[in-house]
């Protein structure tokens, strides 16, 4: 096992802490706790930071997620493409439509492979390069496959990605176009996941969501880091997060704790809400059912295929975080998801994949339940782009001859 690896000169990484038995281990090649096989996470010495110096260092940093390098467990790889520093935009027209006066969109659909998965992959890639691995691999519901394939292509690594055979065509085609070996598996994501867990033990590949998971998951913190900085070093009052495995949701809470711990933001409540489609809502159902333990969903059926994870790795962790933060959840129907995608596109010019519709529809449901006060800021994570091939076909007008009169006649009603 490699023990002493060079890291970012400024990182204050202490080691990897087990969430089960709390043992602290060195940041070597382990990816689960050697004592109890529990999940392990990087831990930092936040007290060692001077808030002013750290804020300056971040603000002078690159316009990518690597501006937060002191709060990340690996050094930026040379040559990797730019991930992160996506816009946080006010959304007054959507806000008026769903009854949320201070609404913001964190538009993370604008990353190199058009989803937020480029963030965790940037961290996993950096770690894989530190370890000298030559192959990146993953189990994916679609977007992770593209992010892994793109990152591998850019860095001259091999990529092997495993997806359910029912994955959105455009996402499969995209991953293959980047040169990855795309393995379509007959089965649910959870079955793909079990296959990969087995292969991860047998192949010396960097499985981003298994053997590199402690690093991979840290990439998801950077969405909240950016939101806080973009709000003038302040946490939003609410954030609505689409949940698949629960990594993004749980690491949003980690990020808030680190921002507070390092003195970068004031103490203040950040309420964290989960958004899931009703066809696969193990976390939202547990929250809405009194914060009970998660019960796996055996056969997820939803238009939001990127969120179709029936047995989420960070499911119970998500429920606990939501409860502790004073947050809630939404479980929304496919019809609501499709309507919400259309509403988002029409009101704000953001064309999100169904996961974005799940978030917008959840925010609308939460607003109707009175979850947000009028003066509270509400951030919606928009995590994937519909141009990857998930655009719902809207009604189109007739095709016309290249003739002004014909155009005016046939479109008189539509444009009245
Ligand atoms: C993977 C994914 C999520 C959920 O992320 P987890 O960390 O697995 O919970 C949300 N939105 C999109 C578009 C995704 O691809």
mmCIF file of N, CA and C in Angstrom, residues 170-256:
data_model
loop_
_atom_site.group_PDB
_atom_site.id
_atom_site.type_symbol
_atom_site.label_atom_id
_atom_site.label_comp_id
_atom_site.label_asym_id
_atom_site.label_seq_id
_atom_site.Cartn_x
_atom_site.Cartn_y
_atom_site.Cartn_z
ATOM 1 N N UNK A 170 -28.941 8.675 -25.289
ATOM 2 C CA UNK A 170 -27.978 9.760 -25.519
ATOM 3 C C UNK A 170 -26.798 9.665 -24.567
ATOM 4 N N UNK A 171 -27.063 9.217 -23.362
ATOM 5 C CA UNK A 171 -25.984 9.122 -22.367
ATOM 6 C C UNK A 171 -25.053 7.952 -22.695
ATOM 7 N N UNK A 172 -25.625 6.845 -23.146
ATOM 8 C CA UNK A 172 -24.809 5.697 -23.553
ATOM 9 C C UNK A 172 -23.954 6.083 -24.764
ATOM 10 N N UNK A 173 -24.601 6.717 -25.738
ATOM 11 C CA UNK A 173 -23.884 7.110 -26.961
ATOM 12 C C UNK A 173 -22.758 8.088 -26.631
ATOM 13 N N UNK A 174 -23.032 9.013 -25.719
ATOM 14 C CA UNK A 174 -22.022 9.998 -25.338
ATOM 15 C C UNK A 174 -20.810 9.330 -24.708
ATOM 16 N N UNK A 175 -21.049 8.440 -23.757
ATOM 17 C CA UNK A 175 -19.932 7.765 -23.086
ATOM 18 C C UNK A 175 -19.106 6.977 -24.093
ATOM 19 N N UNK A 176 -19.788 6.309 -25.033
ATOM 20 C CA UNK A 176 -19.071 5.523 -26.048
ATOM 21 C C UNK A 176 -18.258 6.437 -26.966
ATOM 22 N N UNK A 177 -18.828 7.612 -27.284
ATOM 23 C CA UNK A 177 -18.119 8.535 -28.175
ATOM 24 C C UNK A 177 -16.817 9.035 -27.559
ATOM 25 N N UNK A 178 -16.777 9.138 -26.232
ATOM 26 C CA UNK A 178 -15.530 9.537 -25.562
ATOM 27 C C UNK A 178 -14.514 8.394 -25.564
ATOM 28 N N UNK A 179 -14.904 7.252 -26.084
ATOM 29 C CA UNK A 179 -13.951 6.142 -26.200
ATOM 30 C C UNK A 179 -14.019 5.130 -25.079
ATOM 31 N N UNK A 180 -15.024 5.251 -24.216
ATOM 32 C CA UNK A 180 -15.136 4.287 -23.109
ATOM 33 C C UNK A 180 -15.684 2.955 -23.607
ATOM 34 N N UNK A 181 -15.344 1.876 -22.901
ATOM 35 C CA UNK A 181 -16.020 0.604 -23.109
ATOM 36 C C UNK A 181 -17.298 0.675 -22.291
ATOM 37 N N UNK A 182 -18.448 0.694 -22.971
ATOM 38 C CA UNK A 182 -19.729 0.819 -22.274
ATOM 39 C C UNK A 182 -20.353 -0.567 -22.174
ATOM 40 N N UNK A 183 -20.536 -1.041 -20.952
ATOM 41 C CA UNK A 183 -21.120 -2.368 -20.746
ATOM 42 C C UNK A 183 -22.566 -2.193 -20.285
ATOM 43 N N UNK A 184 -23.511 -2.590 -21.157
ATOM 44 C CA UNK A 184 -24.935 -2.493 -20.801
ATOM 45 C C UNK A 184 -25.359 -3.787 -20.134
ATOM 46 N N UNK A 185 -25.902 -3.667 -18.945
ATOM 47 C CA UNK A 185 -26.244 -4.842 -18.139
ATOM 48 C C UNK A 185 -27.757 -4.984 -18.068
ATOM 49 N N UNK A 186 -28.230 -6.200 -18.292
ATOM 50 C CA UNK A 186 -29.650 -6.472 -18.113
ATOM 51 C C UNK A 186 -29.945 -6.509 -16.624
ATOM 52 N N UNK A 187 -30.535 -5.458 -16.101
ATOM 53 C CA UNK A 187 -30.825 -5.426 -14.666
ATOM 54 C C UNK A 187 -30.989 -4.006 -14.180
ATOM 55 N N UNK A 188 -31.337 -3.865 -12.906
ATOM 56 C CA UNK A 188 -31.488 -2.532 -12.313
ATOM 57 C C UNK A 188 -30.120 -1.975 -11.967
ATOM 58 N N UNK A 189 -30.089 -0.704 -11.592
ATOM 59 C CA UNK A 189 -28.829 -0.107 -11.153
ATOM 60 C C UNK A 189 -28.245 -0.878 -9.980
ATOM 61 N N UNK A 190 -29.107 -1.323 -9.074
ATOM 62 C CA UNK A 190 -28.584 -2.015 -7.889
ATOM 63 C C UNK A 190 -27.899 -3.330 -8.258
ATOM 64 N N UNK A 191 -28.388 -3.977 -9.324
ATOM 65 C CA UNK A 191 -27.715 -5.190 -9.800
ATOM 66 C C UNK A 191 -26.380 -4.845 -10.465
ATOM 67 N N UNK A 192 -26.367 -3.750 -11.229
ATOM 68 C CA UNK A 192 -25.119 -3.284 -11.840
ATOM 69 C C UNK A 192 -24.104 -2.983 -10.741
ATOM 70 N N UNK A 193 -24.598 -2.356 -9.688
ATOM 71 C CA UNK A 193 -23.776 -1.973 -8.557
ATOM 72 C C UNK A 193 -23.132 -3.196 -7.896
ATOM 73 N N UNK A 194 -23.907 -4.253 -7.736
ATOM 74 C CA UNK A 194 -23.366 -5.469 -7.102
ATOM 75 C C UNK A 194 -22.300 -6.109 -7.979
ATOM 76 N N UNK A 195 -22.540 -6.104 -9.294
ATOM 77 C CA UNK A 195 -21.547 -6.615 -10.234
ATOM 78 C C UNK A 195 -20.242 -5.836 -10.076
ATOM 79 N N UNK A 196 -20.347 -4.518 -10.004
ATOM 80 C CA UNK A 196 -19.137 -3.686 -9.923
ATOM 81 C C UNK A 196 -18.438 -3.843 -8.582
ATOM 82 N N UNK A 197 -19.202 -4.034 -7.514
ATOM 83 C CA UNK A 197 -18.584 -4.237 -6.198
ATOM 84 C C UNK A 197 -17.698 -5.477 -6.251
ATOM 85 N N UNK A 198 -18.179 -6.499 -6.946
ATOM 86 C CA UNK A 198 -17.427 -7.739 -7.114
ATOM 87 C C UNK A 198 -16.166 -7.488 -7.951
ATOM 88 N N UNK A 199 -16.340 -6.808 -9.089
ATOM 89 C CA UNK A 199 -15.195 -6.551 -9.979
ATOM 90 C C UNK A 199 -14.163 -5.648 -9.299
ATOM 91 N N UNK A 200 -14.649 -4.734 -8.463
ATOM 92 C CA UNK A 200 -13.742 -3.800 -7.789
ATOM 93 C C UNK A 200 -12.755 -4.551 -6.904
ATOM 94 N N UNK A 201 -13.188 -5.687 -6.360
ATOM 95 C CA UNK A 201 -12.297 -6.504 -5.541
ATOM 96 C C UNK A 201 -11.277 -7.255 -6.385
ATOM 97 N N UNK A 202 -11.630 -7.504 -7.653
ATOM 98 C CA UNK A 202 -10.814 -8.389 -8.477
ATOM 99 C C UNK A 202 -9.889 -7.683 -9.465
ATOM 100 N N UNK A 203 -10.262 -6.468 -9.882
ATOM 101 C CA UNK A 203 -9.467 -5.750 -10.892
ATOM 102 C C UNK A 203 -8.772 -4.563 -10.224
ATOM 103 N N UNK A 204 -7.562 -4.256 -10.653
ATOM 104 C CA UNK A 204 -6.918 -3.055 -10.141
ATOM 105 C C UNK A 204 -7.324 -1.843 -10.992
ATOM 106 N N UNK A 205 -8.616 -1.573 -10.965
ATOM 107 C CA UNK A 205 -9.146 -0.423 -11.669
ATOM 108 C C UNK A 205 -9.585 0.607 -10.636
ATOM 109 N N UNK A 206 -9.593 1.847 -11.027
ATOM 110 C CA UNK A 206 -10.126 2.880 -10.138
ATOM 111 C C UNK A 206 -11.628 2.955 -10.316
ATOM 112 N N UNK A 207 -12.359 2.189 -9.501
ATOM 113 C CA UNK A 207 -13.821 2.273 -9.543
ATOM 114 C C UNK A 207 -14.232 3.530 -8.797
ATOM 115 N N UNK A 208 -14.658 4.545 -9.533
ATOM 116 C CA UNK A 208 -14.816 5.852 -8.890
ATOM 117 C C UNK A 208 -15.811 5.804 -7.732
ATOM 118 N N UNK A 209 -16.902 5.008 -7.881
ATOM 119 C CA UNK A 209 -17.867 4.980 -6.777
ATOM 120 C C UNK A 209 -17.724 3.767 -5.854
ATOM 121 N N UNK A 210 -16.572 3.089 -5.898
ATOM 122 C CA UNK A 210 -16.274 2.044 -4.897
ATOM 123 C C UNK A 210 -14.897 2.299 -4.301
ATOM 124 N N UNK A 211 -13.849 1.893 -5.052
ATOM 125 C CA UNK A 211 -12.506 1.965 -4.479
ATOM 126 C C UNK A 211 -12.017 3.408 -4.311
ATOM 127 N N UNK A 212 -12.603 4.337 -5.056
ATOM 128 C CA UNK A 212 -12.192 5.744 -4.920
ATOM 129 C C UNK A 212 -13.276 6.576 -4.223
ATOM 130 N N UNK A 213 -14.301 5.907 -3.677
ATOM 131 C CA UNK A 213 -15.471 6.630 -3.161
ATOM 132 C C UNK A 213 -15.168 7.697 -2.101
ATOM 133 N N UNK A 214 -14.237 7.441 -1.167
ATOM 134 C CA UNK A 214 -13.985 8.489 -0.166
ATOM 135 C C UNK A 214 -13.553 9.810 -0.815
ATOM 136 N N UNK A 215 -12.892 9.733 -1.971
ATOM 137 C CA UNK A 215 -12.415 10.928 -2.670
ATOM 138 C C UNK A 215 -13.500 11.449 -3.596
ATOM 139 N N UNK A 216 -14.079 10.525 -4.359
ATOM 140 C CA UNK A 216 -15.193 10.819 -5.271
ATOM 141 C C UNK A 216 -16.263 11.664 -4.577
ATOM 142 N N UNK A 217 -16.734 11.176 -3.426
ATOM 143 C CA UNK A 217 -17.857 11.843 -2.755
ATOM 144 C C UNK A 217 -17.502 13.267 -2.341
ATOM 145 N N UNK A 218 -16.236 13.536 -2.054
ATOM 146 C CA UNK A 218 -15.818 14.879 -1.633
ATOM 147 C C UNK A 218 -16.052 15.929 -2.721
ATOM 148 N N UNK A 219 -16.049 15.497 -3.982
ATOM 149 C CA UNK A 219 -16.267 16.451 -5.072
ATOM 150 C C UNK A 219 -17.626 17.118 -4.978
ATOM 151 N N UNK A 220 -18.597 16.387 -4.409
ATOM 152 C CA UNK A 220 -19.953 16.923 -4.306
ATOM 153 C C UNK A 220 -20.055 18.083 -3.317
ATOM 154 N N UNK A 221 -19.070 18.229 -2.444
ATOM 155 C CA UNK A 221 -19.098 19.358 -1.489
ATOM 156 C C UNK A 221 -19.010 20.687 -2.212
ATOM 157 N N UNK A 222 -18.366 20.656 -3.399
ATOM 158 C CA UNK A 222 -17.996 21.927 -4.019
ATOM 159 C C UNK A 222 -19.200 22.717 -4.533
ATOM 160 N N UNK A 223 -20.338 22.049 -4.753
ATOM 161 C CA UNK A 223 -21.541 22.813 -5.136
ATOM 162 C C UNK A 223 -21.915 23.802 -4.039
ATOM 163 N N UNK A 224 -21.936 23.342 -2.805
ATOM 164 C CA UNK A 224 -22.324 24.255 -1.725
ATOM 165 C C UNK A 224 -21.227 25.284 -1.452
ATOM 166 N N UNK A 225 -19.951 24.881 -1.552
ATOM 167 C CA UNK A 225 -18.872 25.862 -1.400
ATOM 168 C C UNK A 225 -19.125 27.028 -2.365
ATOM 169 N N UNK A 226 -19.412 26.673 -3.626
ATOM 170 C CA UNK A 226 -19.627 27.724 -4.627
ATOM 171 C C UNK A 226 -20.852 28.566 -4.309
ATOM 172 N N UNK A 227 -21.960 27.917 -3.947
ATOM 173 C CA UNK A 227 -23.184 28.679 -3.619
ATOM 174 C C UNK A 227 -22.897 29.689 -2.516
ATOM 175 N N UNK A 228 -22.199 29.241 -1.473
ATOM 176 C CA UNK A 228 -21.911 30.135 -0.339
ATOM 177 C C UNK A 228 -21.060 31.310 -0.799
ATOM 178 N N UNK A 229 -20.014 31.032 -1.579
ATOM 179 C CA UNK A 229 -19.164 32.127 -2.056
ATOM 180 C C UNK A 229 -19.960 33.066 -2.969
ATOM 181 N N UNK A 230 -20.787 32.484 -3.842
ATOM 182 C CA UNK A 230 -21.559 33.302 -4.783
ATOM 183 C C UNK A 230 -22.632 34.126 -4.079
ATOM 184 N N UNK A 231 -23.038 33.723 -2.890
ATOM 185 C CA UNK A 231 -23.997 34.509 -2.104
ATOM 186 C C UNK A 231 -23.267 35.490 -1.182
ATOM 187 N N UNK A 232 -21.962 35.693 -1.397
ATOM 188 C CA UNK A 232 -21.204 36.614 -0.555
ATOM 189 C C UNK A 232 -20.803 35.975 0.767
ATOM 190 N N UNK A 233 -20.333 34.747 0.715
ATOM 191 C CA UNK A 233 -19.917 33.970 1.889
ATOM 192 C C UNK A 233 -21.040 33.900 2.918
ATOM 193 N N UNK A 234 -22.131 33.318 2.448
ATOM 194 C CA UNK A 234 -23.311 33.132 3.267
ATOM 195 C C UNK A 234 -23.978 31.822 2.827
ATOM 196 N N UNK A 235 -24.500 31.072 3.763
ATOM 197 C CA UNK A 235 -25.238 29.874 3.382
ATOM 198 C C UNK A 235 -26.651 30.267 2.979
ATOM 199 N N UNK A 236 -27.227 29.575 1.986
ATOM 200 C CA UNK A 236 -28.648 29.822 1.718
ATOM 201 C C UNK A 236 -29.482 29.306 2.904
ATOM 202 N N UNK A 237 -30.747 29.727 2.980
ATOM 203 C CA UNK A 237 -31.616 29.222 4.050
ATOM 204 C C UNK A 237 -32.099 27.801 3.741
ATOM 205 N N UNK A 238 -32.281 27.523 2.440
ATOM 206 C CA UNK A 238 -32.779 26.201 2.028
ATOM 207 C C UNK A 238 -32.040 25.751 0.773
ATOM 208 N N UNK A 239 -31.861 24.442 0.659
ATOM 209 C CA UNK A 239 -31.365 23.877 -0.594
ATOM 210 C C UNK A 239 -32.192 22.622 -0.897
ATOM 211 N N UNK A 240 -32.593 22.489 -2.157
ATOM 212 C CA UNK A 240 -33.374 21.320 -2.586
ATOM 213 C C UNK A 240 -32.478 20.476 -3.498
ATOM 214 N N UNK A 241 -32.265 19.220 -3.120
ATOM 215 C CA UNK A 241 -31.231 18.388 -3.741
ATOM 216 C C UNK A 241 -31.833 17.107 -4.327
ATOM 217 N N UNK A 242 -31.531 16.812 -5.592
ATOM 218 C CA UNK A 242 -31.986 15.530 -6.154
ATOM 219 C C UNK A 242 -31.162 14.401 -5.541
ATOM 220 N N UNK A 243 -31.827 13.312 -5.176
ATOM 221 C CA UNK A 243 -31.140 12.226 -4.477
ATOM 222 C C UNK A 243 -31.152 10.940 -5.299
ATOM 223 N N UNK A 244 -29.951 10.421 -5.559
ATOM 224 C CA UNK A 244 -29.786 9.084 -6.129
ATOM 225 C C UNK A 244 -29.183 8.212 -5.048
ATOM 226 N N UNK A 245 -27.827 8.207 -4.959
ATOM 227 C CA UNK A 245 -27.151 7.447 -3.900
ATOM 228 C C UNK A 245 -27.163 8.196 -2.576
ATOM 229 N N UNK A 246 -27.408 9.514 -2.638
ATOM 230 C CA UNK A 246 -27.382 10.345 -1.430
ATOM 231 C C UNK A 246 -26.028 10.982 -1.167
ATOM 232 N N UNK A 247 -25.051 10.753 -2.054
ATOM 233 C CA UNK A 247 -23.718 11.338 -1.844
ATOM 234 C C UNK A 247 -23.782 12.870 -1.915
ATOM 235 N N UNK A 248 -24.479 13.384 -2.913
ATOM 236 C CA UNK A 248 -24.566 14.837 -3.065
ATOM 237 C C UNK A 248 -25.240 15.468 -1.838
ATOM 238 N N UNK A 249 -26.301 14.846 -1.358
ATOM 239 C CA UNK A 249 -27.015 15.413 -0.207
ATOM 240 C C UNK A 249 -26.163 15.359 1.069
ATOM 241 N N UNK A 250 -25.590 14.208 1.341
ATOM 242 C CA UNK A 250 -24.832 14.108 2.595
ATOM 243 C C UNK A 250 -23.593 15.004 2.560
ATOM 244 N N UNK A 251 -22.944 15.122 1.385
ATOM 245 C CA UNK A 251 -21.738 15.958 1.319
ATOM 246 C C UNK A 251 -22.076 17.448 1.287
ATOM 247 N N UNK A 252 -23.314 17.781 0.984
ATOM 248 C CA UNK A 252 -23.728 19.180 1.119
ATOM 249 C C UNK A 252 -23.718 19.554 2.603
ATOM 250 N N UNK A 253 -24.146 18.618 3.456
ATOM 251 C CA UNK A 253 -24.106 18.872 4.901
ATOM 252 C C UNK A 253 -22.660 18.945 5.393
ATOM 253 N N UNK A 254 -21.802 18.067 4.878
ATOM 254 C CA UNK A 254 -20.380 18.120 5.241
ATOM 255 C C UNK A 254 -19.795 19.471 4.858
ATOM 256 N N UNK A 255 -20.145 19.936 3.656
ATOM 257 C CA UNK A 255 -19.624 21.216 3.171
ATOM 258 C C UNK A 255 -20.063 22.360 4.082
ATOM 259 N N UNK A 256 -21.319 22.341 4.498
ATOM 260 C CA UNK A 256 -21.808 23.409 5.382
ATOM 261 C C UNK A 256 -21.043 23.384 6.700
#
